[in-house]
Short mmCIF file of C-alpha atoms and ligand atoms in Angstrom, two decimals:
data_model
loop_
_atom_site.label_atom_id
_atom_site.label_comp_id
_atom_site.label_asym_id
_atom_site.label_seq_id
_atom_site.Cartn_x
_atom_site.Cartn_y
_atom_site.Cartn_z
CA MET A 1 76.72 117.31 129.70
CA SER A 2 74.10 115.40 127.76
CA LYS A 3 75.33 112.10 126.43
CA LYS A 4 73.44 110.05 123.88
CA LYS A 5 75.16 106.79 123.33
CA HIS A 6 74.66 104.01 120.81
CA LEU A 7 71.41 105.47 119.49
CA TYR A 8 72.38 105.81 115.86
CA SER A 9 73.91 103.79 113.08
CA GLU A 10 77.65 103.64 112.76
CA GLU A 11 77.95 106.21 109.94
CA THR A 12 76.13 108.74 112.11
CA HIS A 13 78.35 108.05 115.13
CA ILE A 14 81.38 108.55 112.90
CA VAL A 15 80.18 112.07 112.12
CA HIS A 16 78.81 113.05 115.53
CA GLY A 17 80.54 110.93 118.16
CA ILE A 18 78.93 111.32 121.54
CA GLU A 19 76.91 114.53 121.51
CA HIS A 20 77.94 117.02 124.14
CA SER A 21 76.02 120.19 124.79
CA HIS A 22 78.68 122.67 123.86
CA THR A 23 79.91 125.77 125.56
CA THR A 24 77.94 128.98 125.84
CA THR A 25 79.43 130.08 122.51
CA MET A 26 77.44 127.25 120.85
CA ASP A 27 80.23 126.00 118.58
CA LEU A 28 79.24 123.39 116.02
CA VAL A 29 82.77 122.00 116.22
CA PRO A 30 84.37 121.85 119.69
CA PRO A 31 87.30 124.27 120.12
CA ILE A 32 90.91 123.15 120.58
CA HIS A 33 91.95 123.36 124.21
CA MET A 34 95.55 124.41 123.67
CA THR A 35 96.65 124.69 127.27
CA SER A 36 99.31 122.84 129.22
CA THR A 37 97.71 123.27 132.60
CA PHE A 38 94.31 124.02 134.18
CA ARG A 39 93.32 126.41 136.96
CA PHE A 40 91.82 125.24 140.25
CA GLU A 41 89.11 127.28 141.99
CA ASP A 42 90.81 126.95 145.36
CA SER A 43 93.09 124.59 147.22
CA ASP A 44 90.26 122.21 148.16
CA HIS A 45 89.19 121.97 144.53
CA GLY A 46 92.81 121.33 143.48
CA ALA A 47 93.18 118.55 146.04
CA GLY A 48 89.82 117.12 144.94
CA VAL A 49 90.80 117.07 141.26
CA PHE A 50 94.01 115.26 142.21
CA ASP A 51 92.32 112.59 144.31
CA GLY A 52 89.46 112.20 141.83
CA SER A 53 86.67 113.37 144.13
CA ALA A 54 86.13 116.57 142.10
CA GLY A 55 85.74 116.92 138.35
CA GLY A 56 88.22 118.83 136.25
CA TYR A 57 91.55 118.60 134.52
CA VAL A 58 95.06 118.92 135.96
CA TYR A 59 97.64 118.93 133.20
CA THR A 60 97.49 118.07 129.49
CA ARG A 61 99.97 115.18 129.66
CA ILE A 62 97.44 113.42 131.94
CA GLY A 63 94.21 114.64 130.37
CA ASN A 64 92.80 117.33 128.07
CA PRO A 65 89.21 118.00 126.91
CA THR A 66 90.03 117.89 123.17
CA VAL A 67 92.03 114.68 123.54
CA ASP A 68 89.16 113.28 125.64
CA LEU A 69 86.74 113.84 122.74
CA PHE A 70 88.97 111.78 120.45
CA GLN A 71 89.30 109.04 123.08
CA GLU A 72 85.54 108.93 123.65
CA LYS A 73 84.87 108.77 119.94
CA LEU A 74 87.27 105.89 119.33
CA ALA A 75 85.95 104.01 122.36
CA LEU A 76 82.46 104.42 120.89
CA LEU A 77 83.50 103.30 117.38
CA GLU A 78 85.54 100.30 118.59
CA GLY A 79 82.93 99.33 121.17
CA GLY A 80 85.36 99.69 124.09
CA GLU A 81 84.79 101.21 127.52
CA ALA A 82 87.74 103.59 127.41
CA ALA A 83 90.71 104.75 125.37
CA VAL A 84 94.00 106.57 125.77
CA ALA A 85 95.46 108.64 122.93
CA THR A 86 99.21 108.74 122.31
CA ALA A 87 101.78 110.75 120.37
CA SER A 88 102.13 108.01 117.73
CA GLY A 89 101.04 104.50 116.87
CA MET A 90 104.39 103.23 118.14
CA ALA A 91 103.75 104.92 121.50
CA ALA A 92 100.40 103.11 121.69
CA ILE A 93 102.07 99.75 121.01
CA ALA A 94 105.13 100.37 123.20
CA GLY A 95 103.00 101.65 126.07
CA THR A 96 100.65 98.69 125.88
CA ALA A 97 103.49 96.16 125.81
CA MET A 98 105.44 97.86 128.60
CA ALA A 99 102.37 98.14 130.82
CA LEU A 100 101.28 94.53 130.30
CA ALA A 101 104.68 92.84 130.62
CA GLY A 102 107.85 93.31 132.64
CA PRO A 103 111.34 91.82 132.92
CA GLY A 104 111.25 88.01 132.68
CA ASP A 105 107.91 88.01 130.87
CA ASN A 106 107.20 87.02 127.28
CA PHE A 107 104.48 87.54 124.70
CA VAL A 108 103.47 85.78 121.50
CA ALA A 109 103.22 87.85 118.31
CA CYS A 110 102.59 87.23 114.66
CA ASN A 111 105.72 87.77 112.72
CA ALA A 112 104.26 89.85 109.88
CA VAL A 113 103.73 93.20 111.58
CA TYR A 114 104.61 96.83 110.99
CA GLY A 115 108.42 97.21 110.71
CA GLY A 116 108.61 99.54 113.71
CA THR A 117 106.61 97.09 115.82
CA PHE A 118 108.97 94.29 114.81
CA ALA A 119 112.02 96.37 115.80
CA LEU A 120 110.41 97.38 119.10
CA PHE A 121 109.60 93.77 119.98
CA ASN A 122 112.72 92.12 118.59
CA ASN A 123 115.35 94.67 119.65
CA HIS A 124 114.22 97.14 122.26
CA LEU A 125 111.89 95.08 124.46
CA ARG A 126 114.54 92.34 124.61
CA THR A 127 116.90 94.84 126.27
CA TYR A 128 114.23 95.15 128.99
CA HIS A 129 114.24 91.32 129.27
CA MET A 130 110.84 90.96 127.65
CA GLU A 131 110.92 88.13 125.16
CA PRO A 132 108.89 88.19 121.93
CA ARG A 133 107.89 84.75 120.68
CA PHE A 134 107.17 85.15 116.99
CA ILE A 135 105.00 82.84 115.01
CA ALA A 136 104.70 82.48 111.22
CA PRO A 137 102.59 81.98 109.32
CA CYS A 138 99.58 82.83 111.47
CA ASN A 139 96.78 80.66 110.17
CA ALA A 140 94.52 77.94 111.53
CA ASN A 141 97.29 75.35 111.03
CA THR A 142 99.70 77.11 113.37
CA LEU A 143 97.24 77.80 116.19
CA GLY A 144 98.54 74.76 118.08
CA ARG A 145 102.03 76.22 117.92
CA VAL A 146 100.77 79.48 119.41
CA ASP A 147 99.22 77.51 122.23
CA ALA A 148 102.49 75.65 122.82
CA LEU A 149 104.42 78.94 123.06
CA ILE A 150 102.24 80.25 125.91
CA ASP A 151 103.52 79.63 129.42
CA ARG A 152 103.05 81.16 132.87
CA GLN A 153 105.18 84.18 131.99
CA THR A 154 103.22 84.98 128.82
CA ARG A 155 101.44 88.30 129.34
CA PHE A 156 99.63 88.90 126.04
CA LEU A 157 99.14 87.84 122.43
CA PHE A 158 99.68 90.38 119.64
CA MET A 159 98.56 90.46 116.02
CA GLU A 160 97.97 92.85 113.17
CA THR A 161 95.22 91.98 110.68
CA PRO A 162 95.28 92.57 107.79
CA ALA A 163 99.02 92.37 108.39
CA ASN A 164 101.75 94.61 107.09
CA PRO A 165 102.86 94.25 104.30
CA THR A 166 101.74 90.73 103.29
CA LEU A 167 98.02 91.44 103.82
CA ASP A 168 97.74 88.18 105.78
CA VAL A 169 94.37 87.92 107.47
CA ILE A 170 94.45 86.35 110.93
CA ASN A 171 91.54 84.85 112.80
CA ILE A 172 90.79 87.25 115.65
CA GLU A 173 88.10 85.07 117.20
CA LEU A 174 90.34 81.98 117.43
CA TRP A 175 93.30 83.88 118.86
CA ALA A 176 90.99 85.65 121.33
CA TYR A 177 89.59 82.30 122.44
CA LEU A 178 93.09 80.96 122.95
CA ALA A 179 94.14 84.06 124.91
CA ASP A 180 91.06 83.77 127.06
CA GLN A 181 91.81 80.10 127.82
CA HIS A 182 95.12 81.27 129.27
CA GLY A 183 93.64 84.31 131.04
CA ILE A 184 95.67 86.81 129.03
CA PRO A 185 94.54 89.58 126.66
CA LEU A 186 94.76 89.56 122.87
CA VAL A 187 96.02 92.89 121.52
CA VAL A 188 95.05 93.67 117.91
CA ASP A 189 96.59 96.40 115.77
CA ASN A 190 93.52 97.52 113.81
CA THR A 191 95.29 100.22 111.77
CA PHE A 192 94.80 98.63 108.34
CA ALA A 193 91.06 98.13 108.76
CA SER A 194 89.88 101.00 111.00
CA PRO A 195 86.89 100.45 113.31
CA TYR A 196 84.52 101.04 110.40
CA LEU A 197 85.67 97.84 108.67
CA GLN A 198 86.61 95.61 111.61
CA LYS A 199 85.79 95.45 115.32
CA PRO A 200 88.30 93.24 117.14
CA LEU A 201 86.74 93.82 120.58
CA ALA A 202 83.43 92.39 119.38
CA LEU A 203 85.36 89.29 118.23
CA GLY A 204 86.87 88.76 121.68
CA ALA A 205 90.10 90.80 121.64
CA GLU A 206 90.58 92.84 124.82
CA ILE A 207 92.75 95.66 123.54
CA VAL A 208 92.90 97.47 120.18
CA VAL A 209 95.78 99.72 119.13
CA HIS A 210 95.94 102.11 116.18
CA SER A 211 98.31 104.30 114.34
CA ALA A 212 95.90 107.25 114.05
CA THR A 213 98.40 108.64 111.54
CA LYS A 214 96.79 106.42 108.91
CA TYR A 215 93.06 105.99 108.20
CA LEU A 216 91.75 107.63 111.40
CA GLY A 217 93.37 110.98 110.59
CA GLY A 218 93.14 110.12 106.93
CA HIS A 219 94.87 113.19 105.52
CA GLY A 220 98.57 112.53 106.08
CA ASP A 221 99.04 115.62 108.25
CA ILE A 222 99.59 114.25 111.78
CA ILE A 223 101.27 111.48 113.77
CA GLY A 224 99.13 109.94 116.49
CA GLY A 225 98.00 106.72 118.14
CA ILE A 226 95.39 105.31 120.46
CA VAL A 227 94.72 102.28 122.68
CA VAL A 228 91.10 101.17 123.23
CA GLY A 229 89.72 98.52 125.59
CA GLY A 230 88.10 97.83 128.95
CA LYS A 231 88.45 100.48 131.68
CA LYS A 232 90.68 98.17 133.68
CA TRP A 233 93.21 97.80 130.85
CA ILE A 234 93.20 101.46 129.87
CA GLN A 235 93.69 102.58 133.47
CA GLN A 236 96.59 100.16 133.83
CA ILE A 237 98.21 101.30 130.56
CA LYS A 238 97.76 104.95 131.52
CA ALA A 239 99.06 104.56 135.06
CA ASP A 240 101.91 102.14 134.32
CA TYR A 241 103.21 103.81 131.20
CA MET A 242 101.51 106.74 129.50
CA ASP A 243 101.19 109.24 132.35
CA HIS A 244 104.86 109.14 133.35
CA PHE A 245 106.73 108.01 130.24
CA GLY A 246 104.75 110.83 128.69
CA PRO A 247 103.95 110.07 125.03
CA SER A 248 100.71 112.05 125.19
CA MET A 249 98.82 113.41 122.21
CA SER A 250 98.79 117.13 121.45
CA PRO A 251 95.27 118.67 121.62
CA PHE A 252 95.92 120.12 118.16
CA ASN A 253 96.55 116.64 116.74
CA ALA A 254 93.45 115.29 118.50
CA TRP A 255 91.42 118.07 116.89
CA LEU A 256 92.82 117.33 113.42
CA ILE A 257 92.12 113.61 113.80
CA LEU A 258 88.55 114.37 114.96
CA ARG A 259 88.18 116.50 111.85
CA GLY A 260 89.54 113.74 109.60
CA LEU A 261 87.48 111.04 111.32
CA LYS A 262 84.16 112.56 110.25
CA THR A 263 84.68 111.24 106.72
CA LEU A 264 86.00 107.81 107.81
CA ALA A 265 83.02 105.85 106.48
CA ILE A 266 82.94 107.44 103.03
CA ARG A 267 86.73 107.32 102.74
CA MET A 268 86.93 103.63 103.69
CA ASP A 269 84.09 102.79 101.28
CA ARG A 270 85.94 104.53 98.47
CA HIS A 271 89.41 103.19 99.39
CA SER A 272 87.96 99.67 99.46
CA THR A 273 86.08 99.76 96.15
CA THR A 274 89.01 101.34 94.31
CA ALA A 275 91.53 98.89 95.85
CA LEU A 276 89.37 95.95 94.76
CA LYS A 277 89.22 97.35 91.22
CA VAL A 278 92.98 97.88 91.04
CA ALA A 279 93.74 94.48 92.64
CA SER A 280 91.45 92.66 90.17
CA TRP A 281 93.09 94.50 87.26
CA LEU A 282 96.60 93.73 88.54
CA GLU A 283 95.76 90.06 89.03
CA LYS A 284 95.04 89.70 85.31
CA HIS A 285 98.01 91.81 84.22
CA PRO A 286 100.72 89.90 82.30
CA ARG A 287 103.50 91.74 84.22
CA ILE A 288 102.29 90.46 87.59
CA ASN A 289 103.26 87.29 89.44
CA ARG A 290 101.04 87.65 92.45
CA VAL A 291 98.66 90.14 94.05
CA TYR A 292 98.09 90.31 97.80
CA TYR A 293 94.66 91.70 98.64
CA PRO A 294 92.12 90.15 101.07
CA GLY A 295 89.24 91.14 98.80
CA LEU A 296 90.36 88.82 95.99
CA ALA A 297 88.87 85.33 95.92
CA SER A 298 92.44 84.09 95.31
CA HIS A 299 93.59 85.38 98.74
CA PRO A 300 94.15 82.32 100.95
CA GLU A 301 92.05 83.82 103.77
CA HIS A 302 89.42 85.55 101.63
CA LEU A 303 86.53 83.79 103.38
CA LEU A 304 87.87 84.72 106.80
CA ALA A 305 88.36 88.33 105.65
CA LYS A 306 84.73 88.36 104.48
CA LYS A 307 83.63 87.11 107.85
CA GLN A 308 85.58 89.45 110.10
CA MET A 309 85.72 92.59 107.93
CA LYS A 310 82.99 94.71 106.37
CA GLN A 311 85.15 95.51 103.32
CA PHE A 312 88.83 94.92 102.57
CA SER A 313 90.38 98.38 102.97
CA GLY A 314 92.78 100.18 100.67
CA ILE A 315 96.16 98.46 100.91
CA LEU A 316 97.44 95.89 98.46
CA GLY A 317 100.74 94.35 97.51
CA PHE A 318 102.05 92.83 94.31
CA ASP A 319 105.04 90.91 93.02
CA LEU A 320 106.13 91.78 89.51
CA LYS A 321 107.67 89.36 87.08
CA GLY A 322 111.28 90.50 87.20
CA GLY A 323 111.24 90.93 90.99
CA LEU A 324 112.93 93.86 92.67
CA GLU A 325 114.53 95.26 89.50
CA ALA A 326 111.15 95.52 87.81
CA GLY A 327 109.63 96.94 91.01
CA LYS A 328 112.27 99.68 91.08
CA ILE A 329 111.42 100.70 87.52
CA VAL A 330 107.77 100.99 88.48
CA MET A 331 108.45 102.98 91.67
CA ASP A 332 110.81 105.35 89.81
CA ASN A 333 108.38 105.96 86.95
CA VAL A 334 104.98 106.47 88.49
CA ASN A 335 103.71 110.05 88.39
CA LEU A 336 100.37 110.10 90.16
CA CYS A 337 101.27 107.43 92.72
CA THR A 338 103.72 108.95 95.19
CA LEU A 339 106.83 107.10 96.33
CA ALA A 340 106.46 107.36 100.10
CA VAL A 341 105.87 105.19 103.17
CA SER A 342 102.76 105.57 105.34
CA LEU A 343 99.25 104.66 104.23
CA GLY A 344 95.62 105.61 104.59
CA ASP A 345 95.99 109.04 103.01
CA CYS A 346 93.87 110.64 100.28
CA GLU A 347 96.86 110.28 97.91
CA THR A 348 97.95 106.90 96.54
CA LEU A 349 101.31 105.98 98.06
CA ILE A 350 103.66 103.30 96.74
CA GLN A 351 106.70 101.82 98.50
CA HIS A 352 109.03 98.85 98.75
CA PRO A 353 108.75 97.02 102.11
CA ALA A 354 112.06 95.07 101.99
CA THR A 355 114.16 98.25 101.71
CA MET A 356 111.78 100.74 103.34
CA THR A 357 109.09 100.00 105.95
CA HIS A 358 110.48 96.54 106.72
CA ALA A 359 114.20 97.34 106.52
CA THR A 360 114.18 96.43 110.24
CA TYR A 361 113.93 92.75 109.19
CA SER A 362 117.02 90.70 108.26
CA ASN A 363 116.86 88.66 105.03
CA GLU A 364 116.00 85.52 107.01
CA GLU A 365 113.33 87.39 108.97
CA LEU A 366 111.82 88.74 105.74
CA LYS A 367 111.65 85.22 104.40
CA ALA A 368 110.09 83.88 107.60
CA ALA A 369 107.46 86.63 107.48
CA GLY A 370 106.67 85.86 103.84
CA ILE A 371 107.86 89.26 102.56
CA SER A 372 109.36 88.64 99.13
CA PRO A 373 112.23 90.90 97.96
CA GLY A 374 110.14 92.17 95.03
CA LEU A 375 106.93 92.91 96.95
CA VAL A 376 105.61 96.41 96.22
CA ARG A 377 102.96 97.87 98.53
CA ILE A 378 100.35 100.40 97.47
CA SER A 379 98.03 102.38 99.70
CA ILE A 380 95.18 103.23 97.36
CA GLY A 381 94.03 106.83 97.73
CA LEU A 382 90.84 108.60 96.77
CA GLU A 383 91.78 109.41 93.16
CA HIS A 384 89.79 108.02 90.23
CA PRO A 385 90.66 104.31 89.83
CA ASP A 386 91.33 104.74 86.08
CA ASP A 387 94.01 107.34 86.78
CA ILE A 388 95.75 105.02 89.25
CA MET A 389 95.69 102.10 86.80
CA ASN A 390 96.85 104.26 83.89
CA ASP A 391 99.74 105.55 85.96
CA LEU A 392 100.80 102.00 86.86
CA GLU A 393 100.35 100.80 83.27
CA THR A 394 102.66 103.56 81.97
CA ALA A 395 105.32 102.59 84.53
CA PHE A 396 104.89 98.85 83.75
CA SER A 397 105.45 99.53 80.05
CA LEU A 398 108.97 100.81 80.85
CA ILE A 399 110.07 97.47 82.35
CA GLY A 400 110.88 96.21 78.87
CA PRO A 401 109.97 93.01 77.12
C1 PLP B 501 102.20 103.13 110.86
C2 PLP B 501 101.85 101.94 111.65
C3 PLP B 501 102.23 101.83 112.99
C4 PLP B 501 103.07 102.88 113.68
O1 PLP B 501 102.37 104.07 113.84
P1 PLP B 501 103.05 105.52 113.90
O2 PLP B 501 101.89 106.43 114.02
O3 PLP B 501 103.84 105.69 112.63
O4 PLP B 501 103.93 105.53 115.10
C5 PLP B 501 101.84 100.71 113.69
N1 PLP B 501 101.11 99.73 113.10
C6 PLP B 501 100.73 99.81 111.81
C7 PLP B 501 99.93 98.70 111.22
C8 PLP B 501 101.09 100.90 111.04
O5 PLP B 501 100.73 100.96 109.75
#
């Protein structure tokens, strides 16, 4: 196997990954290895594969060549040593948390996170006696409070940036420094940015998790996840959770994500420029109270976003004058924008966090996380920006005077 690593610019790596000399059939695109198990040449070879002294695969839950290609590619793009792919983004987050902490342990997390992550931390991990210590808001002023929450049983820090659905931008470098001071890892959910726009490991985080369902796959046709980091962490997460709890990725899904990933750079460029256009238009619109988008100079952490991200990605939120009632009229009357959760697809998706993706939060928890009842979230797709704005304008006009 010939491996050429880190020789090219990022856009080229996104298309090619690590070049392997392919099979004798000389495929341009590697085939899908749809097999549950793998043959051994003889009993010695089988024993050798099991104890690691011989090369080869055993069983697809533990390892598969197509899934390996996806793992290698993400490790390359995130600048990590290794990666483990999972059945979903939630499996990546659950597996990481369960491998890093145990009963009696705690971890500190920003409070504005994906709704499923919040439910996992706040409900399910508590039943395993793992205590989430939430912090809000997560800016430079509250860093001292994060520090004060860390004790000897704290196993990791967790953040999502930009965060869901408030588009808060959190300082990765500062949190990583703090984690390092306490000898624990910072885990960053990099789903909203993708490795093309933001590289948490280069800023000091030790572990990156993704919902590959979103920008990595990019086409809304799979569910998948991945954890990237140092070999030591990935081995621990694999051995302590993934291999035997079993949320492994299907080779077919890995293949589809690899296919989607090739256009990551051009998709993210386009998502970002269109989102900035739509956000700037919304900000001046008389129907709008507030727009949440890290690319706007009015965003409280715009300078930080500029520093730690290459561009600002495709997700934005807005509060309409008239709150939830007005928001409902818009969501029920858009035609091009599709009323659906998820994000990072080619199609523009619109949804209402308080009753949809963040229905796992109580009213008090929504308030604490800064999620207003009228907040509408849009994942800007790859359509022409004028069509997206025209569609919104038509729906706005139905709100009434
Ligand atoms: C969607 C999402 C998840 C969960 O991923 P699934 O693939 O749906 O399990 C986690 N974090 C963020 C930021 C997400 O957007």
